[in-house]
Amino acid sequence: MFHDGRLSLADTFENGFNSPAEERLPDGLDNLLAAQAVFPLVAQFEMAGNPKENEVAGAVHDRIDYAWPILTDRVRHIPEYAALFVDAYPHIDQSSDITIADIANALSAFMIWEWTSFDSPFDAYLAGDGEALGPLQKRGLDLFYGEAGCADCHSGALMTDQKFHALGLPPFGPGRTRQWDPMVRDVGHMGESNRLEDAYAFRTPMLRNVALTAPYGHNGAYPTLEGIVRHHLNPAASFDDWSPDLAALPDVPWLAQIDFAVWQDSREMARQRAVQNRTVIAMNDGDVDAIIAFLNALTGATAQADRLGIPDAVPSGLPVDGPLP
């Protein structure tokens, strides 16, 4: 899980997972997705914030598991949430029985229910409906599994080999580097493995519903499917042609220069260029259009509408965002 692979099933810490929480991951997690769900809650740049801003961030600064009781207590003291947990889980009889693992498992169950889909035109085609794909999509399928080489990495039911590859994506932002690394850089799987051969390599993303998940690349370097497809075909040329205005960033002028500071480090940029070892694949505009048409055929019918829908309100009383424009 995660682009750099910092969470996985393993016996490294005798709790079933290898994770940033190490031996302090909560007990009782149902699956890998539940383990993943606890980390945005305590991540500085996601939900926790900075150490002096709130008690959760302060607790995490001392030790990650010090945040679990604080977060759990917040849920326990919202009566409607407590009642929902009692109704949902046989082992919970009262609010005090709720644990952070129960919260993570509930998040996991929601994500599995809401975003699992195998009802795309491509699925129908695989099931024997020869008319489920149009001519351009069929041509894209042939290219994807043939001379374009996409399936070398995007294979299997989820269309990912779950491995790590260095594609030479244009860098920006602080990224995620190794502990104590003073450099502003996004080192990819090397941050987890500490092996030089894993530098700037990121996990192959699955492609189901990919047309709905812009921007593309681990850092959102490309706003369109066409951009990321063309990058795969010729990473070195695409890297050199890339422009910062393609990055999906909010307009914050005082941060803009910092966001792209890595481009001023000639040695770091040379290191990133050096890992671009993919063979250039010659495709014309029609071929690219066909591949994109096939990628659009991976969108499931259920993925285009929320199964549970957006609620009018939530028990915490926090405001609810409406649908995206």
PDB file of C-alpha atoms in Angstrom:
ATOM      1  CA  MET A   1       0.000   0.000   0.000  1.00  0.00           C
ATOM      2  CA  PHE A   2       1.016   3.602  -0.704  1.00  0.00           C
ATOM      3  CA  HIS A   3       3.107   4.599  -3.693  1.00  0.00           C
ATOM      4  CA  ASP A   4       6.348   3.817  -1.877  1.00  0.00           C
ATOM      5  CA  GLY A   5       5.218   0.487  -0.408  1.00  0.00           C
ATOM      6  CA  ARG A   6       5.625   1.469   3.223  1.00  0.00           C
ATOM      7  CA  LEU A   7       2.718  -0.744   4.287  1.00  0.00           C
ATOM      8  CA  SER A   8       2.521  -4.459   3.517  1.00  0.00           C
ATOM      9  CA  LEU A   9       1.510  -7.821   4.913  1.00  0.00           C
ATOM     10  CA  ALA A  10       4.526  -9.182   6.781  1.00  0.00           C
ATOM     11  CA  ASP A  11       5.662 -10.628  10.093  1.00  0.00           C
ATOM     12  CA  THR A  12       8.315  -7.963  10.535  1.00  0.00           C
ATOM     13  CA  PHE A  13       6.834  -6.702  13.802  1.00  0.00           C
ATOM     14  CA  GLU A  14       4.811  -9.794  14.795  1.00  0.00           C
ATOM     15  CA  ASN A  15       1.472  -8.060  14.178  1.00  0.00           C
ATOM     16  CA  GLY A  16       0.958  -9.207  10.592  1.00  0.00           C
ATOM     17  CA  PHE A  17       2.071  -5.946   8.968  1.00  0.00           C
ATOM     18  CA  ASN A  18       5.164  -3.993   8.050  1.00  0.00           C
ATOM     19  CA  SER A  19       4.160  -0.374   8.590  1.00  0.00           C
ATOM     20  CA  PRO A  20       5.446   3.036   9.708  1.00  0.00           C
ATOM     21  CA  ALA A  21       3.873   2.305  13.107  1.00  0.00           C
ATOM     22  CA  GLU A  22       6.110  -0.767  13.437  1.00  0.00           C
ATOM     23  CA  GLU A  23       5.182  -2.703  16.617  1.00  0.00           C
ATOM     24  CA  ARG A  24       2.773   0.061  17.668  1.00  0.00           C
ATOM     25  CA  LEU A  25       0.122  -0.699  15.070  1.00  0.00           C
ATOM     26  CA  PRO A  26      -3.196  -1.473  16.807  1.00  0.00           C
ATOM     27  CA  ASP A  27      -4.218  -5.111  17.296  1.00  0.00           C
ATOM     28  CA  GLY A  28      -7.414  -6.438  15.739  1.00  0.00           C
ATOM     29  CA  LEU A  29      -7.173  -5.003  12.219  1.00  0.00           C
ATOM     30  CA  ASP A  30      -9.167  -7.056   9.712  1.00  0.00           C
ATOM     31  CA  ASN A  31      -7.016  -6.546   6.626  1.00  0.00           C
ATOM     32  CA  LEU A  32      -4.376  -4.452   4.886  1.00  0.00           C
ATOM     33  CA  LEU A  33      -6.895  -1.769   3.961  1.00  0.00           C
ATOM     34  CA  ALA A  34      -7.832  -1.345   7.620  1.00  0.00           C
ATOM     35  CA  ALA A  35      -4.161  -0.929   8.483  1.00  0.00           C
ATOM     36  CA  GLN A  36      -3.865   1.701   5.768  1.00  0.00           C
ATOM     37  CA  ALA A  37      -6.896   3.568   7.107  1.00  0.00           C
ATOM     38  CA  VAL A  38      -5.262   4.568  10.402  1.00  0.00           C
ATOM     39  CA  PHE A  39      -2.360   6.480   8.858  1.00  0.00           C
ATOM     40  CA  PRO A  40      -4.163   9.489   7.326  1.00  0.00           C
ATOM     41  CA  LEU A  41      -5.580  10.107  10.818  1.00  0.00           C
ATOM     42  CA  VAL A  42      -2.099  10.653  12.230  1.00  0.00           C
ATOM     43  CA  ALA A  43      -0.253  12.039   9.190  1.00  0.00           C
ATOM     44  CA  GLN A  44       1.030  15.600   9.598  1.00  0.00           C
ATOM     45  CA  PHE A  45       0.159  16.653   6.057  1.00  0.00           C
ATOM     46  CA  GLU A  46      -3.197  14.866   5.916  1.00  0.00           C
ATOM     47  CA  MET A  47      -5.390  15.044   9.025  1.00  0.00           C
ATOM     48  CA  ALA A  48      -3.158  15.475  12.080  1.00  0.00           C
ATOM     49  CA  GLY A  49      -1.466  18.813  11.427  1.00  0.00           C
ATOM     50  CA  ASN A  50       1.583  20.170  13.222  1.00  0.00           C
ATOM     51  CA  PRO A  51       2.565  19.272  16.821  1.00  0.00           C
ATOM     52  CA  LYS A  52       1.434  22.530  18.487  1.00  0.00           C
ATOM     53  CA  GLU A  53      -1.857  22.789  16.589  1.00  0.00           C
ATOM     54  CA  ASN A  54      -3.879  20.096  18.377  1.00  0.00           C
ATOM     55  CA  GLU A  55      -3.614  17.231  20.827  1.00  0.00           C
ATOM     56  CA  VAL A  56      -3.536  14.510  18.172  1.00  0.00           C
ATOM     57  CA  ALA A  57      -0.552  16.043  16.373  1.00  0.00           C
ATOM     58  CA  GLY A  58       1.201  16.571  19.690  1.00  0.00           C
ATOM     59  CA  ALA A  59       0.642  12.959  20.712  1.00  0.00           C
ATOM     60  CA  VAL A  60       1.923  11.636  17.381  1.00  0.00           C
ATOM     61  CA  HIS A  61       5.024  13.784  17.765  1.00  0.00           C
ATOM     62  CA  ASP A  62       5.797  11.888  20.992  1.00  0.00           C
ATOM     63  CA  ARG A  63       4.793   8.407  19.776  1.00  0.00           C
ATOM     64  CA  ILE A  64       2.346   7.361  17.091  1.00  0.00           C
ATOM     65  CA  ASP A  65       0.252   5.063  19.271  1.00  0.00           C
ATOM     66  CA  TYR A  66      -0.387   7.842  21.792  1.00  0.00           C
ATOM     67  CA  ALA A  67      -2.912   9.162  19.262  1.00  0.00           C
ATOM     68  CA  TRP A  68      -5.060   6.006  19.132  1.00  0.00           C
ATOM     69  CA  PRO A  69      -6.866   6.612  22.488  1.00  0.00           C
ATOM     70  CA  ILE A  70      -7.472  10.298  21.669  1.00  0.00           C
ATOM     71  CA  LEU A  71      -9.062   9.527  18.301  1.00  0.00           C
ATOM     72  CA  THR A  72     -11.085   6.634  19.728  1.00  0.00           C
ATOM     73  CA  ASP A  73     -12.361   8.769  22.589  1.00  0.00           C
ATOM     74  CA  ARG A  74     -13.680  11.360  20.147  1.00  0.00           C
ATOM     75  CA  VAL A  75     -15.808   8.718  18.403  1.00  0.00           C
ATOM     76  CA  ARG A  76     -16.967   7.140  21.664  1.00  0.00           C
ATOM     77  CA  HIS A  77     -18.366  10.479  22.869  1.00  0.00           C
ATOM     78  CA  ILE A  78     -20.564  11.090  19.854  1.00  0.00           C
ATOM     79  CA  PRO A  79     -23.756   9.215  20.836  1.00  0.00           C
ATOM     80  CA  GLU A  80     -24.932   8.462  17.298  1.00  0.00           C
ATOM     81  CA  TYR A  81     -21.565   7.000  16.296  1.00  0.00           C
ATOM     82  CA  ALA A  82     -21.473   4.920  19.463  1.00  0.00           C
ATOM     83  CA  ALA A  83     -24.942   3.548  18.728  1.00  0.00           C
ATOM     84  CA  LEU A  84     -23.961   2.705  15.144  1.00  0.00           C
ATOM     85  CA  PHE A  85     -20.896   0.772  16.319  1.00  0.00           C
ATOM     86  CA  VAL A  86     -23.008  -1.156  18.851  1.00  0.00           C
ATOM     87  CA  ASP A  87     -25.444  -2.082  16.054  1.00  0.00           C
ATOM     88  CA  ALA A  88     -22.692  -3.042  13.605  1.00  0.00           C
ATOM     89  CA  TYR A  89     -20.351  -5.158  15.748  1.00  0.00           C
ATOM     90  CA  PRO A  90     -21.459  -8.053  17.997  1.00  0.00           C
ATOM     91  CA  HIS A  91     -18.455  -7.614  20.315  1.00  0.00           C
ATOM     92  CA  ILE A  92     -19.348  -3.977  21.062  1.00  0.00           C
ATOM     93  CA  ASP A  93     -22.003  -3.597  23.776  1.00  0.00           C
ATOM     94  CA  GLN A  94     -21.312  -0.013  24.819  1.00  0.00           C
ATOM     95  CA  SER A  95     -19.295   2.982  23.660  1.00  0.00           C
ATOM     96  CA  SER A  96     -16.341   2.131  25.904  1.00  0.00           C
ATOM     97  CA  ASP A  97     -15.857  -1.116  23.931  1.00  0.00           C
ATOM     98  CA  ILE A  98     -14.976   0.767  20.725  1.00  0.00           C
ATOM     99  CA  THR A  99     -11.290   0.622  19.768  1.00  0.00           C
ATOM    100  CA  ILE A 100      -9.222   2.322  17.091  1.00  0.00           C
ATOM    101  CA  ALA A 101      -9.147  -1.053  15.295  1.00  0.00           C
ATOM    102  CA  ASP A 102     -12.963  -1.047  15.132  1.00  0.00           C
ATOM    103  CA  ILE A 103     -12.858   2.420  13.577  1.00  0.00           C
ATOM    104  CA  ALA A 104     -10.231   1.330  11.044  1.00  0.00           C
ATOM    105  CA  ASN A 105     -12.171  -1.840  10.225  1.00  0.00           C
ATOM    106  CA  ALA A 106     -15.319   0.220   9.641  1.00  0.00           C
ATOM    107  CA  LEU A 107     -13.406   2.516   7.276  1.00  0.00           C
ATOM    108  CA  SER A 108     -12.045  -0.535   5.467  1.00  0.00           C
ATOM    109  CA  ALA A 109     -15.505  -2.075   5.094  1.00  0.00           C
ATOM    110  CA  PHE A 110     -16.823   1.183   3.671  1.00  0.00           C
ATOM    111  CA  MET A 111     -14.001   1.518   1.146  1.00  0.00           C
ATOM    112  CA  ILE A 112     -14.352  -2.094  -0.003  1.00  0.00           C
ATOM    113  CA  TRP A 113     -18.109  -1.691  -0.445  1.00  0.00           C
ATOM    114  CA  GLU A 114     -18.004   1.712  -2.083  1.00  0.00           C
ATOM    115  CA  TRP A 115     -15.145   1.287  -4.537  1.00  0.00           C
ATOM    116  CA  THR A 116     -15.015  -2.349  -5.623  1.00  0.00           C
ATOM    117  CA  SER A 117     -16.279  -2.650  -9.180  1.00  0.00           C
ATOM    118  CA  PHE A 118     -15.941  -5.306 -11.848  1.00  0.00           C
ATOM    119  CA  ASP A 119     -18.679  -4.110 -14.191  1.00  0.00           C
ATOM    120  CA  SER A 120     -16.743  -2.154 -16.794  1.00  0.00           C
ATOM    121  CA  PRO A 121     -17.099  -2.633 -20.568  1.00  0.00           C
ATOM    122  CA  PHE A 122     -13.760  -4.472 -20.442  1.00  0.00           C
ATOM    123  CA  ASP A 123     -15.190  -6.925 -17.887  1.00  0.00           C
ATOM    124  CA  ALA A 124     -18.187  -7.530 -20.126  1.00  0.00           C
ATOM    125  CA  TYR A 125     -15.828  -8.109 -23.056  1.00  0.00           C
ATOM    126  CA  LEU A 126     -13.823 -10.637 -21.051  1.00  0.00           C
ATOM    127  CA  ALA A 127     -17.074 -12.378 -20.114  1.00  0.00           C
ATOM    128  CA  GLY A 128     -17.830 -12.970 -23.775  1.00  0.00           C
ATOM    129  CA  ASP A 129     -19.692  -9.874 -24.955  1.00  0.00           C
ATOM    130  CA  GLY A 130     -17.748  -9.098 -28.107  1.00  0.00           C
ATOM    131  CA  GLU A 131     -19.697  -5.873 -28.652  1.00  0.00           C
ATOM    132  CA  ALA A 132     -18.886  -4.396 -25.244  1.00  0.00           C
ATOM    133  CA  LEU A 133     -15.851  -2.615 -26.696  1.00  0.00           C
ATOM    134  CA  GLY A 134     -15.934  -0.370 -29.736  1.00  0.00           C
ATOM    135  CA  PRO A 135     -13.415  -0.648 -32.581  1.00  0.00           C
ATOM    136  CA  LEU A 136     -11.082   2.026 -31.171  1.00  0.00           C
ATOM    137  CA  GLN A 137     -11.189   0.438 -27.720  1.00  0.00           C
ATOM    138  CA  LYS A 138     -10.379  -2.982 -29.194  1.00  0.00           C
ATOM    139  CA  ARG A 139      -7.434  -1.494 -31.038  1.00  0.00           C
ATOM    140  CA  GLY A 140      -6.290   0.076 -27.760  1.00  0.00           C
ATOM    141  CA  LEU A 141      -6.643  -3.289 -26.022  1.00  0.00           C
ATOM    142  CA  ASP A 142      -4.410  -4.920 -28.644  1.00  0.00           C
ATOM    143  CA  LEU A 143      -1.800  -2.183 -28.214  1.00  0.00           C
ATOM    144  CA  PHE A 144      -2.025  -2.324 -24.402  1.00  0.00           C
ATOM    145  CA  TYR A 145      -1.383  -6.073 -24.327  1.00  0.00           C
ATOM    146  CA  GLY A 146       0.883  -5.978 -27.360  1.00  0.00           C
ATOM    147  CA  GLU A 147       3.458  -3.617 -28.796  1.00  0.00           C
ATOM    148  CA  ALA A 148       2.848  -0.731 -26.368  1.00  0.00           C
ATOM    149  CA  GLY A 149       4.010  -2.996 -23.545  1.00  0.00           C
ATOM    150  CA  CYS A 150       1.571  -1.606 -20.964  1.00  0.00           C
ATOM    151  CA  ALA A 151       0.703  -5.053 -19.630  1.00  0.00           C
ATOM    152  CA  ASP A 152       4.331  -5.728 -18.774  1.00  0.00           C
ATOM    153  CA  CYS A 153       3.553  -3.943 -15.516  1.00  0.00           C
ATOM    154  CA  HIS A 154      -0.225  -3.412 -15.595  1.00  0.00           C
ATOM    155  CA  SER A 155      -1.240  -7.062 -15.409  1.00  0.00           C
ATOM    156  CA  GLY A 156      -3.647  -9.227 -13.446  1.00  0.00           C
ATOM    157  CA  ALA A 157      -7.179  -8.627 -12.222  1.00  0.00           C
ATOM    158  CA  LEU A 158      -6.355  -5.169 -10.855  1.00  0.00           C
ATOM    159  CA  MET A 159      -3.994  -4.393 -13.739  1.00  0.00           C
ATOM    160  CA  THR A 160      -0.883  -4.005 -11.587  1.00  0.00           C
ATOM    161  CA  ASP A 161       2.096  -6.240 -10.919  1.00  0.00           C
ATOM    162  CA  GLN A 162       2.333  -4.674  -7.422  1.00  0.00           C
ATOM    163  CA  LYS A 163       6.017  -4.014  -8.074  1.00  0.00           C
ATOM    164  CA  PHE A 164       8.061  -0.809  -8.084  1.00  0.00           C
ATOM    165  CA  HIS A 165       9.351   0.919 -11.194  1.00  0.00           C
ATOM    166  CA  ALA A 166      11.282   4.129 -11.839  1.00  0.00           C
ATOM    167  CA  LEU A 167       9.496   6.013 -14.603  1.00  0.00           C
ATOM    168  CA  GLY A 168      11.294   9.331 -14.297  1.00  0.00           C
ATOM    169  CA  LEU A 169       8.217  11.331 -13.354  1.00  0.00           C
ATOM    170  CA  PRO A 170       8.925  15.054 -13.041  1.00  0.00           C
ATOM    171  CA  PRO A 171       9.516  15.849  -9.342  1.00  0.00           C
ATOM    172  CA  PHE A 172       8.070  18.628  -7.203  1.00  0.00           C
ATOM    173  CA  GLY A 173       7.078  19.261  -3.625  1.00  0.00           C
ATOM    174  CA  PRO A 174       8.930  18.002  -0.550  1.00  0.00           C
ATOM    175  CA  GLY A 175       8.109  14.390  -1.374  1.00  0.00           C
ATOM    176  CA  ARG A 176       8.754  11.488   0.993  1.00  0.00           C
ATOM    177  CA  THR A 177      12.406  10.808   1.589  1.00  0.00           C
ATOM    178  CA  ARG A 178      14.395   8.677   4.005  1.00  0.00           C
ATOM    179  CA  GLN A 179      14.530   9.592   7.682  1.00  0.00           C
ATOM    180  CA  TRP A 180      17.152  12.257   8.420  1.00  0.00           C
ATOM    181  CA  ASP A 181      17.658  12.923   4.709  1.00  0.00           C
ATOM    182  CA  PRO A 182      18.231  16.705   4.463  1.00  0.00           C
ATOM    183  CA  MET A 183      17.457  16.815   0.745  1.00  0.00           C
ATOM    184  CA  VAL A 184      14.137  17.800  -0.774  1.00  0.00           C
ATOM    185  CA  ARG A 185      13.367  14.792  -2.920  1.00  0.00           C
ATOM    186  CA  ASP A 186      10.820  12.023  -3.399  1.00  0.00           C
ATOM    187  CA  VAL A 187      12.902   8.848  -3.252  1.00  0.00           C
ATOM    188  CA  GLY A 188      10.090   6.329  -3.762  1.00  0.00           C
ATOM    189  CA  HIS A 189      10.535   2.754  -2.548  1.00  0.00           C
ATOM    190  CA  MET A 190      14.090   3.481  -1.388  1.00  0.00           C
ATOM    191  CA  GLY A 191      12.527   5.339   1.530  1.00  0.00           C
ATOM    192  CA  GLU A 192      11.117   2.017   2.724  1.00  0.00           C
ATOM    193  CA  SER A 193      13.753  -0.476   1.568  1.00  0.00           C
ATOM    194  CA  ASN A 194      16.848   1.737   1.999  1.00  0.00           C
ATOM    195  CA  ARG A 195      18.273   0.097  -1.133  1.00  0.00           C
ATOM    196  CA  LEU A 196      19.857   2.285  -3.792  1.00  0.00           C
ATOM    197  CA  GLU A 197      18.348   0.178  -6.579  1.00  0.00           C
ATOM    198  CA  ASP A 198      14.878   1.216  -5.378  1.00  0.00           C
ATOM    199  CA  ALA A 199      15.561   4.937  -5.772  1.00  0.00           C
ATOM    200  CA  TYR A 200      12.699   6.849  -7.442  1.00  0.00           C
ATOM    201  CA  ALA A 201      10.727   3.633  -7.998  1.00  0.00           C
ATOM    202  CA  PHE A 202       7.015   3.732  -7.211  1.00  0.00           C
ATOM    203  CA  ARG A 203       4.374   1.026  -7.032  1.00  0.00           C
ATOM    204  CA  THR A 204       2.520   0.256 -10.247  1.00  0.00           C
ATOM    205  CA  PRO A 205      -0.980   1.688  -9.719  1.00  0.00           C
ATOM    206  CA  MET A 206      -4.024  -0.349 -10.637  1.00  0.00           C
ATOM    207  CA  LEU A 207      -5.893   0.894 -13.670  1.00  0.00           C
ATOM    208  CA  ARG A 208      -9.493   0.035 -12.891  1.00  0.00           C
ATOM    209  CA  ASN A 209     -11.546   3.248 -13.058  1.00  0.00           C
ATOM    210  CA  VAL A 210      -8.381   5.115 -14.012  1.00  0.00           C
ATOM    211  CA  ALA A 211     -10.337   7.638 -16.091  1.00  0.00           C
ATOM    212  CA  LEU A 212     -11.931   8.871 -12.849  1.00  0.00           C
ATOM    213  CA  THR A 213      -8.725   9.345 -10.877  1.00  0.00           C
ATOM    214  CA  ALA A 214      -6.895  12.327 -12.401  1.00  0.00           C
ATOM    215  CA  PRO A 215      -4.270  13.709 -11.922  1.00  0.00           C
ATOM    216  CA  TYR A 216      -1.794  10.962 -12.778  1.00  0.00           C
ATOM    217  CA  GLY A 217       1.552   9.790 -11.489  1.00  0.00           C
ATOM    218  CA  HIS A 218       2.352   9.302  -7.810  1.00  0.00           C
ATOM    219  CA  ASN A 219       2.630  13.086  -7.422  1.00  0.00           C
ATOM    220  CA  GLY A 220      -0.068  14.171  -9.866  1.00  0.00           C
ATOM    221  CA  ALA A 221       2.422  15.430 -12.441  1.00  0.00           C
ATOM    222  CA  TYR A 222       0.037  14.960 -15.375  1.00  0.00           C
ATOM    223  CA  PRO A 223      -3.567  16.222 -15.414  1.00  0.00           C
ATOM    224  CA  THR A 224      -4.727  13.964 -18.265  1.00  0.00           C
ATOM    225  CA  LEU A 225      -4.536  10.350 -19.345  1.00  0.00           C
ATOM    226  CA  GLU A 226      -2.885  11.462 -22.559  1.00  0.00           C
ATOM    227  CA  GLY A 227      -0.074  13.113 -20.617  1.00  0.00           C
ATOM    228  CA  ILE A 228       0.753  10.063 -18.526  1.00  0.00           C
ATOM    229  CA  VAL A 229       0.431   7.689 -21.493  1.00  0.00           C
ATOM    230  CA  ARG A 230       2.862   9.759 -23.541  1.00  0.00           C
ATOM    231  CA  HIS A 231       5.251   9.890 -20.598  1.00  0.00           C
ATOM    232  CA  HIS A 232       5.320   6.086 -20.451  1.00  0.00           C
ATOM    233  CA  LEU A 233       6.148   5.916 -24.154  1.00  0.00           C
ATOM    234  CA  ASN A 234       9.152   8.270 -23.862  1.00  0.00           C
ATOM    235  CA  PRO A 235       9.962   9.200 -20.243  1.00  0.00           C
ATOM    236  CA  ALA A 236      13.175  11.120 -20.951  1.00  0.00           C
ATOM    237  CA  ALA A 237      11.639  13.399 -23.567  1.00  0.00           C
ATOM    238  CA  SER A 238       8.498  13.871 -21.495  1.00  0.00           C
ATOM    239  CA  PHE A 239      10.581  14.724 -18.424  1.00  0.00           C
ATOM    240  CA  ASP A 240      12.427  17.443 -20.316  1.00  0.00           C
ATOM    241  CA  ASP A 241       9.253  18.827 -21.890  1.00  0.00           C
ATOM    242  CA  TRP A 242       7.280  18.913 -18.641  1.00  0.00           C
ATOM    243  CA  SER A 243       6.123  22.276 -17.334  1.00  0.00           C
ATOM    244  CA  PRO A 244       5.253  23.103 -13.690  1.00  0.00           C
ATOM    245  CA  ASP A 245       1.881  24.492 -14.758  1.00  0.00           C
ATOM    246  CA  LEU A 246       0.809  20.882 -15.414  1.00  0.00           C
ATOM    247  CA  ALA A 247       0.990  20.089 -11.698  1.00  0.00           C
ATOM    248  CA  ALA A 248      -2.357  19.976  -9.931  1.00  0.00           C
ATOM    249  CA  LEU A 249      -1.490  22.482  -7.231  1.00  0.00           C
ATOM    250  CA  PRO A 250      -3.540  25.244  -5.611  1.00  0.00           C
ATOM    251  CA  ASP A 251      -2.543  28.810  -6.345  1.00  0.00           C
ATOM    252  CA  VAL A 252      -0.352  29.642  -3.324  1.00  0.00           C
ATOM    253  CA  PRO A 253       2.349  32.053  -4.559  1.00  0.00           C
ATOM    254  CA  TRP A 254       4.467  31.952  -1.386  1.00  0.00           C
ATOM    255  CA  LEU A 255       4.796  28.153  -1.727  1.00  0.00           C
ATOM    256  CA  ALA A 256       5.343  27.972  -5.476  1.00  0.00           C
ATOM    257  CA  GLN A 257       9.099  28.514  -5.406  1.00  0.00           C
ATOM    258  CA  ILE A 258       9.565  25.904  -2.670  1.00  0.00           C
ATOM    259  CA  ASP A 259       7.418  23.392  -4.538  1.00  0.00           C
ATOM    260  CA  PHE A 260       9.880  23.334  -7.427  1.00  0.00           C
ATOM    261  CA  ALA A 261      13.130  23.876  -5.507  1.00  0.00           C
ATOM    262  CA  VAL A 262      14.343  20.397  -6.486  1.00  0.00           C
ATOM    263  CA  TRP A 263      14.722  21.590 -10.084  1.00  0.00           C
ATOM    264  CA  GLN A 264      17.520  23.911  -8.933  1.00  0.00           C
ATOM    265  CA  ASP A 265      19.556  20.968  -7.613  1.00  0.00           C
ATOM    266  CA  SER A 266      21.481  19.857 -10.697  1.00  0.00           C
ATOM    267  CA  ARG A 267      22.951  16.759  -9.051  1.00  0.00           C
ATOM    268  CA  GLU A 268      19.600  15.547  -7.786  1.00  0.00           C
ATOM    269  CA  MET A 269      17.980  16.115 -11.176  1.00  0.00           C
ATOM    270  CA  ALA A 270      20.845  14.180 -12.804  1.00  0.00           C
ATOM    271  CA  ARG A 271      20.206  11.280 -10.412  1.00  0.00           C
ATOM    272  CA  GLN A 272      16.523  11.271 -11.277  1.00  0.00           C
ATOM    273  CA  ARG A 273      17.216  11.382 -15.003  1.00  0.00           C
ATOM    274  CA  ALA A 274      19.700   8.511 -14.667  1.00  0.00           C
ATOM    275  CA  VAL A 275      17.011   6.018 -13.614  1.00  0.00           C
ATOM    276  CA  GLN A 276      14.970   6.577 -16.766  1.00  0.00           C
ATOM    277  CA  ASN A 277      15.845   3.280 -18.401  1.00  0.00           C
ATOM    278  CA  ARG A 278      12.663   2.486 -20.271  1.00  0.00           C
ATOM    279  CA  THR A 279      12.890   1.736 -23.972  1.00  0.00           C
ATOM    280  CA  VAL A 280      11.265   4.408 -26.115  1.00  0.00           C
ATOM    281  CA  ILE A 281       8.120   3.043 -27.753  1.00  0.00           C
ATOM    282  CA  ALA A 282       7.078   4.659 -31.019  1.00  0.00           C
ATOM    283  CA  MET A 283       3.335   5.327 -31.163  1.00  0.00           C
ATOM    284  CA  ASN A 284       1.487   7.764 -33.399  1.00  0.00           C
ATOM    285  CA  ASP A 285      -1.381   9.995 -32.266  1.00  0.00           C
ATOM    286  CA  GLY A 286      -3.939   7.430 -33.396  1.00  0.00           C
ATOM    287  CA  ASP A 287      -2.271   4.749 -31.284  1.00  0.00           C
ATOM    288  CA  VAL A 288      -2.312   7.011 -28.234  1.00  0.00           C
ATOM    289  CA  ASP A 289      -5.995   7.796 -28.815  1.00  0.00           C
ATOM    290  CA  ALA A 290      -6.735   4.072 -28.994  1.00  0.00           C
ATOM    291  CA  ILE A 291      -4.928   3.331 -25.739  1.00  0.00           C
ATOM    292  CA  ILE A 292      -6.821   6.137 -24.018  1.00  0.00           C
ATOM    293  CA  ALA A 293     -10.104   4.801 -25.393  1.00  0.00           C
ATOM    294  CA  PHE A 294      -9.272   1.391 -23.912  1.00  0.00           C
ATOM    295  CA  LEU A 295      -8.392   2.955 -20.555  1.00  0.00           C
ATOM    296  CA  ASN A 296     -11.805   4.610 -20.527  1.00  0.00           C
ATOM    297  CA  ALA A 297     -13.334   1.162 -21.032  1.00  0.00           C
ATOM    298  CA  LEU A 298     -11.993   0.188 -17.598  1.00  0.00           C
ATOM    299  CA  THR A 299     -14.536   2.414 -15.825  1.00  0.00           C
ATOM    300  CA  GLY A 300     -17.111   0.376 -13.930  1.00  0.00           C
ATOM    301  CA  ALA A 301     -20.780   1.315 -14.030  1.00  0.00           C
ATOM    302  CA  THR A 302     -21.001   1.298 -10.223  1.00  0.00           C
ATOM    303  CA  ALA A 303     -17.866   3.442  -9.961  1.00  0.00           C
ATOM    304  CA  GLN A 304     -19.644   6.371 -11.580  1.00  0.00           C
ATOM    305  CA  ALA A 305     -22.291   6.696  -8.864  1.00  0.00           C
ATOM    306  CA  ASP A 306     -21.808   6.543  -5.098  1.00  0.00           C
ATOM    307  CA  ARG A 307     -23.432   3.382  -3.783  1.00  0.00           C
ATOM    308  CA  LEU A 308     -24.297   4.900  -0.426  1.00  0.00           C
ATOM    309  CA  GLY A 309     -24.503   8.463  -1.685  1.00  0.00           C
ATOM    310  CA  ILE A 310     -23.409  11.667   0.004  1.00  0.00           C
ATOM    311  CA  PRO A 311     -25.161  12.091   3.372  1.00  0.00           C
ATOM    312  CA  ASP A 312     -26.961  15.292   4.268  1.00  0.00           C
ATOM    313  CA  ALA A 313     -25.188  15.301   7.631  1.00  0.00           C
ATOM    314  CA  VAL A 314     -22.774  13.226   9.730  1.00  0.00           C
ATOM    315  CA  PRO A 315     -22.957  12.463  13.468  1.00  0.00           C
ATOM    316  CA  SER A 316     -19.916  14.590  14.312  1.00  0.00           C
ATOM    317  CA  GLY A 317     -21.685  17.698  13.049  1.00  0.00           C
ATOM    318  CA  LEU A 318     -18.812  18.566  10.735  1.00  0.00           C
ATOM    319  CA  PRO A 319     -19.842  20.110   7.386  1.00  0.00           C
ATOM    320  CA  VAL A 320     -20.332  17.735   4.457  1.00  0.00           C
ATOM    321  CA  ASP A 321     -18.888  18.630   1.070  1.00  0.00           C
ATOM    322  CA  GLY A 322     -21.201  18.246  -1.865  1.00  0.00           C
ATOM    323  CA  PRO A 323     -20.400  16.353  -5.066  1.00  0.00           C
ATOM    324  CA  LEU A 324     -17.389  17.507  -7.048  1.00  0.00           C
ATOM    325  CA  PRO A 325     -18.222  19.795 -10.000  1.00  0.00           C
TER     326      PRO A 325
END
